[in-house]
mmCIF file with all atom_site columns, C-alpha atoms in Angstrom:
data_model
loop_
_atom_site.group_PDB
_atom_site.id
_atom_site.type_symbol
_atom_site.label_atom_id
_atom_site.label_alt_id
_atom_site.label_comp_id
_atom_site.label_asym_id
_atom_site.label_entity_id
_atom_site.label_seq_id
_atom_site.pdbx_PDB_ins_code
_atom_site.Cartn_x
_atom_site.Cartn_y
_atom_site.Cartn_z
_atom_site.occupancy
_atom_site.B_iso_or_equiv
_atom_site.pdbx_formal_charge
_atom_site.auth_seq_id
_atom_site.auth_comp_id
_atom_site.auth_asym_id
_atom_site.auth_atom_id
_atom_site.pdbx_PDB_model_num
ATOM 1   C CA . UNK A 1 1   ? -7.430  0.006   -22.739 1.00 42.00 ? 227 UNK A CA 1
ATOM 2   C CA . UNK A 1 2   ? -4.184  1.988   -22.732 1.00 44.00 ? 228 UNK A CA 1
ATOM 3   C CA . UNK A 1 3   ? -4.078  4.139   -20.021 1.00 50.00 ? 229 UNK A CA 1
ATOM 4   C CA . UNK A 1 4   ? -1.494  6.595   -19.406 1.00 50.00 ? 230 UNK A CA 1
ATOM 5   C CA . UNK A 1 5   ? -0.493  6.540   -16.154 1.00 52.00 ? 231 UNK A CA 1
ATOM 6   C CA . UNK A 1 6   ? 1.885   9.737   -16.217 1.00 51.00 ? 232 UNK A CA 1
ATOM 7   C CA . UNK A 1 7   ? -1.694  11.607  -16.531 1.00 71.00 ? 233 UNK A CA 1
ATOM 8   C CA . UNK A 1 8   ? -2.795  10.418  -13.661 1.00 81.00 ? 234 UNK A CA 1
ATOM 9   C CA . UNK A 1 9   ? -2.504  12.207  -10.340 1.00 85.00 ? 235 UNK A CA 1
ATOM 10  C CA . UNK A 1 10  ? -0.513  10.801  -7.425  1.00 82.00 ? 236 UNK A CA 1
ATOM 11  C CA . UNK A 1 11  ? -3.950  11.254  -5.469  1.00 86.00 ? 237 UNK A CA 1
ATOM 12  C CA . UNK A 1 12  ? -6.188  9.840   -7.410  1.00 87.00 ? 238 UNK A CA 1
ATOM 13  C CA . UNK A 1 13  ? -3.819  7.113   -7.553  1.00 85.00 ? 239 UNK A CA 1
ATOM 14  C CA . UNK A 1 14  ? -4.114  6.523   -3.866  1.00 84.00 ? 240 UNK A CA 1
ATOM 15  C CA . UNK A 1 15  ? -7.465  5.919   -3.773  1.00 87.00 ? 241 UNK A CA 1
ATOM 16  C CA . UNK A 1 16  ? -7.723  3.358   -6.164  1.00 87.00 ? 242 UNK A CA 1
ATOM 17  C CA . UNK A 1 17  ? -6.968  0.518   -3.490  1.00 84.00 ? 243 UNK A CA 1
ATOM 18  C CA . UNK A 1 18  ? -9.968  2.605   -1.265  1.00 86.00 ? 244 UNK A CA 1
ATOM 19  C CA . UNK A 1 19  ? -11.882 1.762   -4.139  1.00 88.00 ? 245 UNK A CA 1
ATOM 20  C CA . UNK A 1 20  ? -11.270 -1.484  -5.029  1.00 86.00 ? 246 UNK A CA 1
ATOM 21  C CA . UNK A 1 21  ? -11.740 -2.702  -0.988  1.00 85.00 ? 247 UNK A CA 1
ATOM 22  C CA . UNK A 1 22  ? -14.876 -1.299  -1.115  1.00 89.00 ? 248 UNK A CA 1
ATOM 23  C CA . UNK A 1 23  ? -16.160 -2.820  -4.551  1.00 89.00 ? 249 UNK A CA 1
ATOM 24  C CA . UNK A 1 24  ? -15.149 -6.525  -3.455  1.00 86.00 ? 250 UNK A CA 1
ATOM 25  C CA . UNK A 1 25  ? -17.420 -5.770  -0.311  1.00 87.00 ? 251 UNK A CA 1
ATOM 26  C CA . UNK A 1 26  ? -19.841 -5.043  -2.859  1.00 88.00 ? 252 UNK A CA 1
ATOM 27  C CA . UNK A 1 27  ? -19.491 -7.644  -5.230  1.00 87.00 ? 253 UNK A CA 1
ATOM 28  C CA . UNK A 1 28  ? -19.381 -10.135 -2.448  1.00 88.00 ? 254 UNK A CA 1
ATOM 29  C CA . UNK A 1 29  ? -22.906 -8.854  -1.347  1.00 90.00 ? 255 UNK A CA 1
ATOM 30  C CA . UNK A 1 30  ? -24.470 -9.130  -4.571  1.00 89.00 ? 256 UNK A CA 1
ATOM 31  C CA . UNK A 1 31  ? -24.866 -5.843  -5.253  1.00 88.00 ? 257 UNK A CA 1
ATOM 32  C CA . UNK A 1 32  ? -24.896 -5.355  -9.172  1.00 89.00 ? 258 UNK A CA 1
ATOM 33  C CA . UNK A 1 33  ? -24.488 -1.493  -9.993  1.00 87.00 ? 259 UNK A CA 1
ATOM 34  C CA . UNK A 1 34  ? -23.397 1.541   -7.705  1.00 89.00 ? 260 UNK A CA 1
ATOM 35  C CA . UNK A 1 35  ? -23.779 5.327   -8.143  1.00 87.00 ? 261 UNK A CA 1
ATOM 36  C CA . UNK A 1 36  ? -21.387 7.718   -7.234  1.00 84.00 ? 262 UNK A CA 1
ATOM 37  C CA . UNK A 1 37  ? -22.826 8.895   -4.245  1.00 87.00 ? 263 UNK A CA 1
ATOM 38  C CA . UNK A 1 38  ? -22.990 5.432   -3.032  1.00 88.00 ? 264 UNK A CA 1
ATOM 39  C CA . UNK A 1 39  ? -19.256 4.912   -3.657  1.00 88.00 ? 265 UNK A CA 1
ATOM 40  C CA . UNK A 1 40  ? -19.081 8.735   -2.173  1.00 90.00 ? 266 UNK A CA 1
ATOM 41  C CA . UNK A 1 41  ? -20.998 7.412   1.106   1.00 90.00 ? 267 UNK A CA 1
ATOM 42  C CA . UNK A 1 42  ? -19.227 4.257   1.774   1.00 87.00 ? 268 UNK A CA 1
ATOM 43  C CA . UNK A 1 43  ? -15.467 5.456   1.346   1.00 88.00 ? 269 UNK A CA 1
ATOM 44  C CA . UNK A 1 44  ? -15.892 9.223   2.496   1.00 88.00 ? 270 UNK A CA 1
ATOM 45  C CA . UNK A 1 45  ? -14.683 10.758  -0.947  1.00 89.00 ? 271 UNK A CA 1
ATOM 46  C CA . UNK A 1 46  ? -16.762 13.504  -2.561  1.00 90.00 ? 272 UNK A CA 1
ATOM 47  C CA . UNK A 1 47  ? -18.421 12.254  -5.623  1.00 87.00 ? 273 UNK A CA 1
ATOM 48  C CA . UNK A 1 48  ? -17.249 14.832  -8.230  1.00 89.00 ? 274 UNK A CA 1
ATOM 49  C CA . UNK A 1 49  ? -13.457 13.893  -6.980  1.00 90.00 ? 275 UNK A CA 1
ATOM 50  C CA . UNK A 1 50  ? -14.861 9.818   -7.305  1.00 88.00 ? 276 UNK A CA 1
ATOM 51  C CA . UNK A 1 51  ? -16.395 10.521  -11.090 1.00 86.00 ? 277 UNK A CA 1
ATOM 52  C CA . UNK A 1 52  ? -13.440 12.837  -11.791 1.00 88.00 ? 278 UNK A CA 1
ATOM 53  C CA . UNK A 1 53  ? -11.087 9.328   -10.722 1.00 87.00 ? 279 UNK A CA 1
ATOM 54  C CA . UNK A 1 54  ? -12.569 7.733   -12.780 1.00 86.00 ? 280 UNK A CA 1
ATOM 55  C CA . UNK A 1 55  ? -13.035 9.878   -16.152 1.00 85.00 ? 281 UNK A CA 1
ATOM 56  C CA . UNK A 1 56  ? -9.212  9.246   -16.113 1.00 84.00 ? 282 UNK A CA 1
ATOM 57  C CA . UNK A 1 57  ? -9.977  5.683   -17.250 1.00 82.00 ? 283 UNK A CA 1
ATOM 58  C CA . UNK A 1 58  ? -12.132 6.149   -19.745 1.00 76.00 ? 284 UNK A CA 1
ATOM 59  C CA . UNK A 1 59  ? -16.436 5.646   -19.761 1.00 64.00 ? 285 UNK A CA 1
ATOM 60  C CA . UNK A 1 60  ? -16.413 3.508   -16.842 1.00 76.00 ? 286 UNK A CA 1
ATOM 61  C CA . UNK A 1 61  ? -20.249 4.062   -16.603 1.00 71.00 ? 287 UNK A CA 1
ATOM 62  C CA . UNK A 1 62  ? -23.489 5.694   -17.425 1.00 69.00 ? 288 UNK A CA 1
ATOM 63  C CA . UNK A 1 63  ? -25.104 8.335   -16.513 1.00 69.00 ? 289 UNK A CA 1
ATOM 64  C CA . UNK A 1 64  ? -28.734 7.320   -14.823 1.00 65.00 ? 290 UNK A CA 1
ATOM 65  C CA . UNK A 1 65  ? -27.180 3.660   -13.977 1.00 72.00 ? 291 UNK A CA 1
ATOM 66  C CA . UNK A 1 66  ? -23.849 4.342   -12.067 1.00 81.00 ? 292 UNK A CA 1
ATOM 67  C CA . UNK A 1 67  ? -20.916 1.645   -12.373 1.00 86.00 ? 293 UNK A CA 1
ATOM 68  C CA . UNK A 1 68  ? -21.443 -1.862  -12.814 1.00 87.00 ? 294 UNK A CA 1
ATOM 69  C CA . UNK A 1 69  ? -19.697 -3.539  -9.655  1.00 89.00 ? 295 UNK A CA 1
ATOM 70  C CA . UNK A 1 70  ? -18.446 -6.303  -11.471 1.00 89.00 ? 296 UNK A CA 1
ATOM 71  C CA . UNK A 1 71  ? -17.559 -4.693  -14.577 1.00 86.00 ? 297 UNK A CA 1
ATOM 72  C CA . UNK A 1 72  ? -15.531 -1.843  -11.862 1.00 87.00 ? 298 UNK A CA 1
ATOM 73  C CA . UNK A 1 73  ? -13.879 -4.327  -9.911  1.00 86.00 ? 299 UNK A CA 1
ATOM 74  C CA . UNK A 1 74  ? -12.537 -6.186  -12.746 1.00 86.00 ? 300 UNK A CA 1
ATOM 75  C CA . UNK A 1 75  ? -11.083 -2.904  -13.836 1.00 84.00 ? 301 UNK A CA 1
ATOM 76  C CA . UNK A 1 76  ? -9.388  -2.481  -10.939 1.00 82.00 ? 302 UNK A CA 1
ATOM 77  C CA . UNK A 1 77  ? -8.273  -5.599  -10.150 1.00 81.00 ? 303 UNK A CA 1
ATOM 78  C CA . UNK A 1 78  ? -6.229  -5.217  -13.593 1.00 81.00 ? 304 UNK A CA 1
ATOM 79  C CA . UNK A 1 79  ? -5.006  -1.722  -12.457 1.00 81.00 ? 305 UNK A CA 1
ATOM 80  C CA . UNK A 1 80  ? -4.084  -2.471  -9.300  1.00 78.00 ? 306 UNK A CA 1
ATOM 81  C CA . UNK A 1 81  ? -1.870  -5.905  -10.796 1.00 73.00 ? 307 UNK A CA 1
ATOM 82  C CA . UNK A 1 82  ? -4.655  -7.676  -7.853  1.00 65.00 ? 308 UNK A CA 1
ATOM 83  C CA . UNK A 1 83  ? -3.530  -11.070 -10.101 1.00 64.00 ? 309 UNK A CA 1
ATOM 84  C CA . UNK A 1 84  ? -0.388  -11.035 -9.117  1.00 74.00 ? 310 UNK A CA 1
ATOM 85  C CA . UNK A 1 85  ? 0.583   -11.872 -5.419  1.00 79.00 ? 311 UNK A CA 1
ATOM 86  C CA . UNK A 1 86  ? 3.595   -8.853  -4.656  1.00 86.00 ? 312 UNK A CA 1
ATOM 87  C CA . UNK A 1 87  ? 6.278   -10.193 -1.772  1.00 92.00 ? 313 UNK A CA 1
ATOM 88  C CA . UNK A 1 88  ? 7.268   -7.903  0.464   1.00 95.00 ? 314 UNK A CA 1
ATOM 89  C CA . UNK A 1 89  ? 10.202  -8.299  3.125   1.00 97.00 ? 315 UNK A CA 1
ATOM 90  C CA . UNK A 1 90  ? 9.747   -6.510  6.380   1.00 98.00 ? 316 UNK A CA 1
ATOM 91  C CA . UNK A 1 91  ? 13.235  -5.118  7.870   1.00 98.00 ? 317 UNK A CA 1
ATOM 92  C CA . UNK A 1 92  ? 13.436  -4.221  11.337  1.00 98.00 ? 318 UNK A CA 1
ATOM 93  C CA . UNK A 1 93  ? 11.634  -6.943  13.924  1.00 97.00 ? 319 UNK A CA 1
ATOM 94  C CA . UNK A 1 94  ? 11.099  -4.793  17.053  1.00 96.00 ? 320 UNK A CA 1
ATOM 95  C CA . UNK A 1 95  ? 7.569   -3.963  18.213  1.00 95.00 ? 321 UNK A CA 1
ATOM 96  C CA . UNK A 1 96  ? 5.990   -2.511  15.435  1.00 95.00 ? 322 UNK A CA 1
ATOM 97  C CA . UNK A 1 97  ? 7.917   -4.856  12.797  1.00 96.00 ? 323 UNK A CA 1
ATOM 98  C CA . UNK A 1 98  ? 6.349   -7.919  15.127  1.00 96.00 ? 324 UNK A CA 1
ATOM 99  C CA . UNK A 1 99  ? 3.443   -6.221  14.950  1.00 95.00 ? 325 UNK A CA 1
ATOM 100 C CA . UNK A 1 100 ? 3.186   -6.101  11.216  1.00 94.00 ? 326 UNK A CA 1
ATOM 101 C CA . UNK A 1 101 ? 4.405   -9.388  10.722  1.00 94.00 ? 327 UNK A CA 1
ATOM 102 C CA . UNK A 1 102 ? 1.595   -10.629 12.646  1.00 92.00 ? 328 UNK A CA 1
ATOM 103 C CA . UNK A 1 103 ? -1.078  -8.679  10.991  1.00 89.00 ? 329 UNK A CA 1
ATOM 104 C CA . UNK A 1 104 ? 0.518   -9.520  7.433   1.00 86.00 ? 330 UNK A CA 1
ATOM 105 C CA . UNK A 1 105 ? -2.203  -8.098  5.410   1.00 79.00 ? 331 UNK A CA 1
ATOM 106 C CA . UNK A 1 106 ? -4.784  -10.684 6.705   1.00 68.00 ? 332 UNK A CA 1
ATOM 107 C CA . UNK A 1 107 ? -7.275  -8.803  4.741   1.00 60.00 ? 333 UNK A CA 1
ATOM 108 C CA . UNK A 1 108 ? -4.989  -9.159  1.203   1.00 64.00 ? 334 UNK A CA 1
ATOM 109 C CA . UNK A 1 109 ? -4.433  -12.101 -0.829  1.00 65.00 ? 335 UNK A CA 1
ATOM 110 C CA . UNK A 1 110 ? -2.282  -10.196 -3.316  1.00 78.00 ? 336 UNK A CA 1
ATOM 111 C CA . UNK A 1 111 ? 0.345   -8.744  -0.772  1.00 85.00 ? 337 UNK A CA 1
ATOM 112 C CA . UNK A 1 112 ? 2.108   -11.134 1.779   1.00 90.00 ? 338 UNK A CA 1
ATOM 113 C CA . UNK A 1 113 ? 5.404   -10.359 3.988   1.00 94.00 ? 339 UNK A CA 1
ATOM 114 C CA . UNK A 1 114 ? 7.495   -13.719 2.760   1.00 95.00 ? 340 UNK A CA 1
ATOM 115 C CA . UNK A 1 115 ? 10.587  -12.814 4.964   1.00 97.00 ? 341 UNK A CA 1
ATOM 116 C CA . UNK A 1 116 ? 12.022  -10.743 7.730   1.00 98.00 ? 342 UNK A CA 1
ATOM 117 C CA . UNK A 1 117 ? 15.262  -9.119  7.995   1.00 98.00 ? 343 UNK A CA 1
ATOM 118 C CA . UNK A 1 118 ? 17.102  -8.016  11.554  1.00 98.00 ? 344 UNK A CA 1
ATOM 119 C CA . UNK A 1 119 ? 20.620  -7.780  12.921  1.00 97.00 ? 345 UNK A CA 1
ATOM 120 C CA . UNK A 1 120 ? 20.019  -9.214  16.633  1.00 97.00 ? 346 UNK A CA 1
ATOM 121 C CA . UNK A 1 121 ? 21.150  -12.446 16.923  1.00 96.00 ? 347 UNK A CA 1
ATOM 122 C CA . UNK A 1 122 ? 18.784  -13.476 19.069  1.00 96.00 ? 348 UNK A CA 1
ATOM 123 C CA . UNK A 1 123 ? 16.474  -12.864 16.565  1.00 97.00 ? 349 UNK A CA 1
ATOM 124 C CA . UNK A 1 124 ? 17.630  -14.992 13.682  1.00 97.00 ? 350 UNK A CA 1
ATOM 125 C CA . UNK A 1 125 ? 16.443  -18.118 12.706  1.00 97.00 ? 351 UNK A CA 1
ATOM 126 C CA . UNK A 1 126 ? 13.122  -17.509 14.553  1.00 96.00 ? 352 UNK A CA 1
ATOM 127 C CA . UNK A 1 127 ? 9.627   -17.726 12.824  1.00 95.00 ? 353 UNK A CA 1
ATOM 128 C CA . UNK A 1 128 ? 6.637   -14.932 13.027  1.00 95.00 ? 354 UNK A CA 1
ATOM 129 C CA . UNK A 1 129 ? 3.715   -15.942 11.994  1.00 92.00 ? 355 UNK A CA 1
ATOM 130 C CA . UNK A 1 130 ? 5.149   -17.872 9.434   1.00 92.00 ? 356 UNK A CA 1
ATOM 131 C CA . UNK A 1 131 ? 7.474   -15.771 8.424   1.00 95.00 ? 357 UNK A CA 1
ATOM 132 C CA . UNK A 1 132 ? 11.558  -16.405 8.829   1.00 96.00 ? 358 UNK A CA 1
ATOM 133 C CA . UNK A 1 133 ? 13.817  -13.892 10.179  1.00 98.00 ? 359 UNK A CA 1
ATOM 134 C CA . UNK A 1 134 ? 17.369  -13.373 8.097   1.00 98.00 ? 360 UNK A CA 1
ATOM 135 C CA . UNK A 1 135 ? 20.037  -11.753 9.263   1.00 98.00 ? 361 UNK A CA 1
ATOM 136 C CA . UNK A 1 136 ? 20.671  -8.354  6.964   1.00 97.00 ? 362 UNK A CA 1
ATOM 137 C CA . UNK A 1 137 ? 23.517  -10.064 5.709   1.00 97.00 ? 363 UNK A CA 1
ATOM 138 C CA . UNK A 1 138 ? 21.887  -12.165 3.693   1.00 97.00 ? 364 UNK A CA 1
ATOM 139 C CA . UNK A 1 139 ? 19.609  -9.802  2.398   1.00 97.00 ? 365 UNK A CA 1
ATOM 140 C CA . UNK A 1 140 ? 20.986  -10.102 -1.120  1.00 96.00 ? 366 UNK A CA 1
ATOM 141 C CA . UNK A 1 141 ? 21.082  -13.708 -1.442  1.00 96.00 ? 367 UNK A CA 1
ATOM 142 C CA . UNK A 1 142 ? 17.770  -14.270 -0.345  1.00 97.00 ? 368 UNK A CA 1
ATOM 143 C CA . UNK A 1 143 ? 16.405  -11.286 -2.478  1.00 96.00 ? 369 UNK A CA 1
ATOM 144 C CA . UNK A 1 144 ? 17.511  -13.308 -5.399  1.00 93.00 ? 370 UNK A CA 1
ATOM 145 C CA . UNK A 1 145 ? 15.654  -16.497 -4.645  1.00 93.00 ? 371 UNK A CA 1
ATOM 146 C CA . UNK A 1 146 ? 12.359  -14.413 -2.922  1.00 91.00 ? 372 UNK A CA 1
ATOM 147 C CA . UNK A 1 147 ? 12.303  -11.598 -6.008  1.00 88.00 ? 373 UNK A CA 1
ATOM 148 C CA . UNK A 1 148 ? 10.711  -9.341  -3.734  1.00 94.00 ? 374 UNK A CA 1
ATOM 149 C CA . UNK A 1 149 ? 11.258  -5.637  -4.707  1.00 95.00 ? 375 UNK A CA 1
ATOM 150 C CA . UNK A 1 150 ? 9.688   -3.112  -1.887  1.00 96.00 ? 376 UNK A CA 1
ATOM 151 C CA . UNK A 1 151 ? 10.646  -3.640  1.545   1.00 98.00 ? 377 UNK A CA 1
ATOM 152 C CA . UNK A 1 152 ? 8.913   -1.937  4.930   1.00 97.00 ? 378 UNK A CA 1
ATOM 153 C CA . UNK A 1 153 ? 11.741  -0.206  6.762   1.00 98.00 ? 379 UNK A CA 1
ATOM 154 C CA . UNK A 1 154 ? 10.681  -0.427  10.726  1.00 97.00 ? 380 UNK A CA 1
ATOM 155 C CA . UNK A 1 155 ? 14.192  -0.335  12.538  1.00 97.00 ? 381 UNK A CA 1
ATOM 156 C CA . UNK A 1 156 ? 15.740  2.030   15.047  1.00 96.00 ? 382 UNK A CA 1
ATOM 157 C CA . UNK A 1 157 ? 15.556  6.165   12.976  1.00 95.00 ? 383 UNK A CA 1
ATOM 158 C CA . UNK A 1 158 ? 19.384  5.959   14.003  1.00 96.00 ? 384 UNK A CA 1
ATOM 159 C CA . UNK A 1 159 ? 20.039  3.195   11.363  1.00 97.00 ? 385 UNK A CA 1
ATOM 160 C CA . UNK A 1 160 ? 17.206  4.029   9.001   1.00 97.00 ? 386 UNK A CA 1
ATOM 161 C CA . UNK A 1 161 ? 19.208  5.895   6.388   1.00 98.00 ? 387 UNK A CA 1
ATOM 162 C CA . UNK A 1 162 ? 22.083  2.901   6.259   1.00 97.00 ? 388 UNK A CA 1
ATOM 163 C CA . UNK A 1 163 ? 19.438  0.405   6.391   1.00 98.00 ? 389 UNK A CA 1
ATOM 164 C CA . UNK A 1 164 ? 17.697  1.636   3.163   1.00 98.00 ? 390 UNK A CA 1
ATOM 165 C CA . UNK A 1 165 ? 21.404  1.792   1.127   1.00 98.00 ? 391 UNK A CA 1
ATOM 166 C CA . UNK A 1 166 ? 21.328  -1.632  2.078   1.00 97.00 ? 392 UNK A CA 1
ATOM 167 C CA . UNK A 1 167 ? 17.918  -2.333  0.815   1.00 98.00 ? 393 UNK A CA 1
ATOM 168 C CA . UNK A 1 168 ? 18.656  -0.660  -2.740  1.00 97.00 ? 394 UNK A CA 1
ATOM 169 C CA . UNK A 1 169 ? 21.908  -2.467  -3.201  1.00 97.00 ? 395 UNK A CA 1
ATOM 170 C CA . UNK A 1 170 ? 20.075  -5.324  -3.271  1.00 96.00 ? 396 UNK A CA 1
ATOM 171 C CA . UNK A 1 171 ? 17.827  -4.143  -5.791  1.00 96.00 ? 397 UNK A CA 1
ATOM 172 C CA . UNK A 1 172 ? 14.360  -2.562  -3.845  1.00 97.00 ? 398 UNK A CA 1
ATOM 173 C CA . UNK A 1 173 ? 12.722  -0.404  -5.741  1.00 97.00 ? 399 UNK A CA 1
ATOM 174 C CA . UNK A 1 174 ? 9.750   0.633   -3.170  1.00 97.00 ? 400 UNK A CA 1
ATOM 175 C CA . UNK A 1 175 ? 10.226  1.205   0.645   1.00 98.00 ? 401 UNK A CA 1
ATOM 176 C CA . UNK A 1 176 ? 7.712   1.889   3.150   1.00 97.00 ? 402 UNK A CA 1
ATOM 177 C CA . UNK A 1 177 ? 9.343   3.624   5.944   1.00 97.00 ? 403 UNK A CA 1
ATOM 178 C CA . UNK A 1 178 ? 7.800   3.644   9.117   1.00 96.00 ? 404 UNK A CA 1
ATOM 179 C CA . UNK A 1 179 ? 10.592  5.734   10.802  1.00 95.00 ? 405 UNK A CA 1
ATOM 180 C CA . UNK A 1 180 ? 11.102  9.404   10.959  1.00 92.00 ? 406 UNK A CA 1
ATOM 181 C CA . UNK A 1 181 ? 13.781  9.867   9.418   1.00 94.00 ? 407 UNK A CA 1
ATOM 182 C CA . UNK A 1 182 ? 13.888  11.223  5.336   1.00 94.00 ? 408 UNK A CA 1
ATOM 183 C CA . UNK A 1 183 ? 15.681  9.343   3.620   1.00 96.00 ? 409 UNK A CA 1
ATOM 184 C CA . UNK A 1 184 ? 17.807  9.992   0.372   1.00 96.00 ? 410 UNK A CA 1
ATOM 185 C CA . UNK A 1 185 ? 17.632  7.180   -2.090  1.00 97.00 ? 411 UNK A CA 1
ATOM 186 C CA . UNK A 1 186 ? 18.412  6.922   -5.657  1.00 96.00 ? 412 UNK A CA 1
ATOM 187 C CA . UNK A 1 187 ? 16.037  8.927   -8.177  1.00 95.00 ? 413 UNK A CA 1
ATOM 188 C CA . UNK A 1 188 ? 14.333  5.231   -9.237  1.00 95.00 ? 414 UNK A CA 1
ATOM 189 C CA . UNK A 1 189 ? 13.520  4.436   -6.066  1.00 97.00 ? 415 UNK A CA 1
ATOM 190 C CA . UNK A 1 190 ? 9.933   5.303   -4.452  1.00 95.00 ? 416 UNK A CA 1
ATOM 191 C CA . UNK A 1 191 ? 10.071  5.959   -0.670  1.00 96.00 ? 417 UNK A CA 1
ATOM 192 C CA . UNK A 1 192 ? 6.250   6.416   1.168   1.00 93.00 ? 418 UNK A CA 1
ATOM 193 C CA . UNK A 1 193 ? 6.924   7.755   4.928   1.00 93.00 ? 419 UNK A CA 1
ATOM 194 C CA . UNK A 1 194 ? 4.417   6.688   7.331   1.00 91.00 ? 420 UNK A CA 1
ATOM 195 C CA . UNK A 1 195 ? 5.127   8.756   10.518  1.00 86.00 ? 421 UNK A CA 1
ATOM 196 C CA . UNK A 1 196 ? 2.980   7.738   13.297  1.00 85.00 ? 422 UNK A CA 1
ATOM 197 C CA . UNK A 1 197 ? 3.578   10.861  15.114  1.00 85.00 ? 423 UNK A CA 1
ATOM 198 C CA . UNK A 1 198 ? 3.442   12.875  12.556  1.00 84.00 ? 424 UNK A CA 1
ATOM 199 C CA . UNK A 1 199 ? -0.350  11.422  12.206  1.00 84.00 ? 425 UNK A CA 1
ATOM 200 C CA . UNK A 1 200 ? -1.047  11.948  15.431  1.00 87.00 ? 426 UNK A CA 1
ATOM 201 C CA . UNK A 1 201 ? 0.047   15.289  15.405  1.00 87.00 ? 427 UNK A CA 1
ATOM 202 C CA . UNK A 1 202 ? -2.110  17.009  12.757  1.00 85.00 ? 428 UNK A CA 1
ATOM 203 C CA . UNK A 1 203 ? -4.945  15.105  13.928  1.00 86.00 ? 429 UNK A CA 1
ATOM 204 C CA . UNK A 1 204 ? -4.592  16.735  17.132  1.00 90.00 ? 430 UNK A CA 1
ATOM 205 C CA . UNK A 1 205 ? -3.986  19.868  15.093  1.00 84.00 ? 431 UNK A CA 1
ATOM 206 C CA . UNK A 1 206 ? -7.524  19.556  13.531  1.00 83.00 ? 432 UNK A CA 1
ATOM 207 C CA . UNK A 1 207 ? -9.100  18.302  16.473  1.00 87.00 ? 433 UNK A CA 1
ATOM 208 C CA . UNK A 1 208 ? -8.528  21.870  17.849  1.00 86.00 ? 434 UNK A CA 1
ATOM 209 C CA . UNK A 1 209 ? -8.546  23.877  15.397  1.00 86.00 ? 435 UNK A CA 1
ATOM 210 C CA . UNK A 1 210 ? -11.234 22.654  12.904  1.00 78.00 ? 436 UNK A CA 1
ATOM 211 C CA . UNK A 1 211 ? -14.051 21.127  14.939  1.00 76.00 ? 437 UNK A CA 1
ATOM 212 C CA . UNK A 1 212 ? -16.679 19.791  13.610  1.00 71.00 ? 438 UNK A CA 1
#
């Protein structure tokens, strides 16, 4: 199926990996065949927004049988390049970047952190959870042998912005920065924020203002 991705929206493309976590849960359990509300229950999406998802793929089911789970997660699997291991490098080893590199999506088989990047020397040479830490140095070298191409950014917000010139000279195309700082990068480069505070803040925000 050729799908054109340009006419798909940036939303529904974020749920796709809600989705697909929840069909493998699914498939595992023997289920054969969900409905939309079903899907609508378990992952907290509406299900006109889940059938509207998925009428951008084409007749992914019937109406009066719902999906079939195996047929769905097969789908998305393909989508979602689940075949294909991606290797990330994590950049930034303080307490959060520890933190991640312990965690190391656990839960994944398809994403792994393969190498860590930090400019204490006290730091270098050492081994996380498997994972060795580089000096940022020799970022580009080891970018060439590791062909990893999206990095999580997790240093001090002072050095953010440097720190992610550094990261596209090498050749990253995708950074996940967990600092608050925006950063400018190059027009082919795709930059998610993930501001902690930020998160904390509008929960807070709805807490008080929208109860439920």
């Amino acid at each position: 199926m050729n799908i054109d991705q340009q006419k798909i929206p940036q939303a529904t493309a974020k749920r796709l990996p809600l989705y697909y976590r929840f069909l493998e849960n699914l498939y595992q359990s023997g289920k054969q065949r969900v409905s939309s509300t079903e899907l609508s229950d378990a992952v907290k999406v509406d299900s006109a927004t889940i059938r509207r998802d998925f009428s951008y793929f084409g007749a992914l089911g019937k109406k009066g049988y719902g999906y079939n789970v195996q047929y769905l997660l097969s789908f998305f699997r393909k989508t979602l390049d689940q075949d294909e291991v991606t290797k990330v490098f994590l950049v930034g080893v303080g307490n959060l970047g520890t933190a991640l590199l312990k965690y190391n999506f656990t839960k994944s088989d398809n994403t792994q952190i393969v190498n860590a990047f930090d400019v204490n020397p006290d730091l270098i040479g050492q081994d996380i959870s498997g994972v060795e830490i580089y000096h940022m140095n020799d970022l580009p070298d080891v970018k060439k042998k590791r062909n990893a191409s999206i990095a999580i950014l997790t240093v001090p917000a002072p050095a953010a912005q440097e720190t992610a010139e550094q990261l596209v000279e090498a050749g990253i195309t995708g950074i996940m920065n967990f600092t608050p700082e925006r950063l400018t990068v190059p027009e082919n480069v795709r930059v998610h924020h993930i501001d902690l505070s930020v998160e904390l803040q509008t929960l807070v925000y709805f807490l008080k203002n929208y109860p439920l």
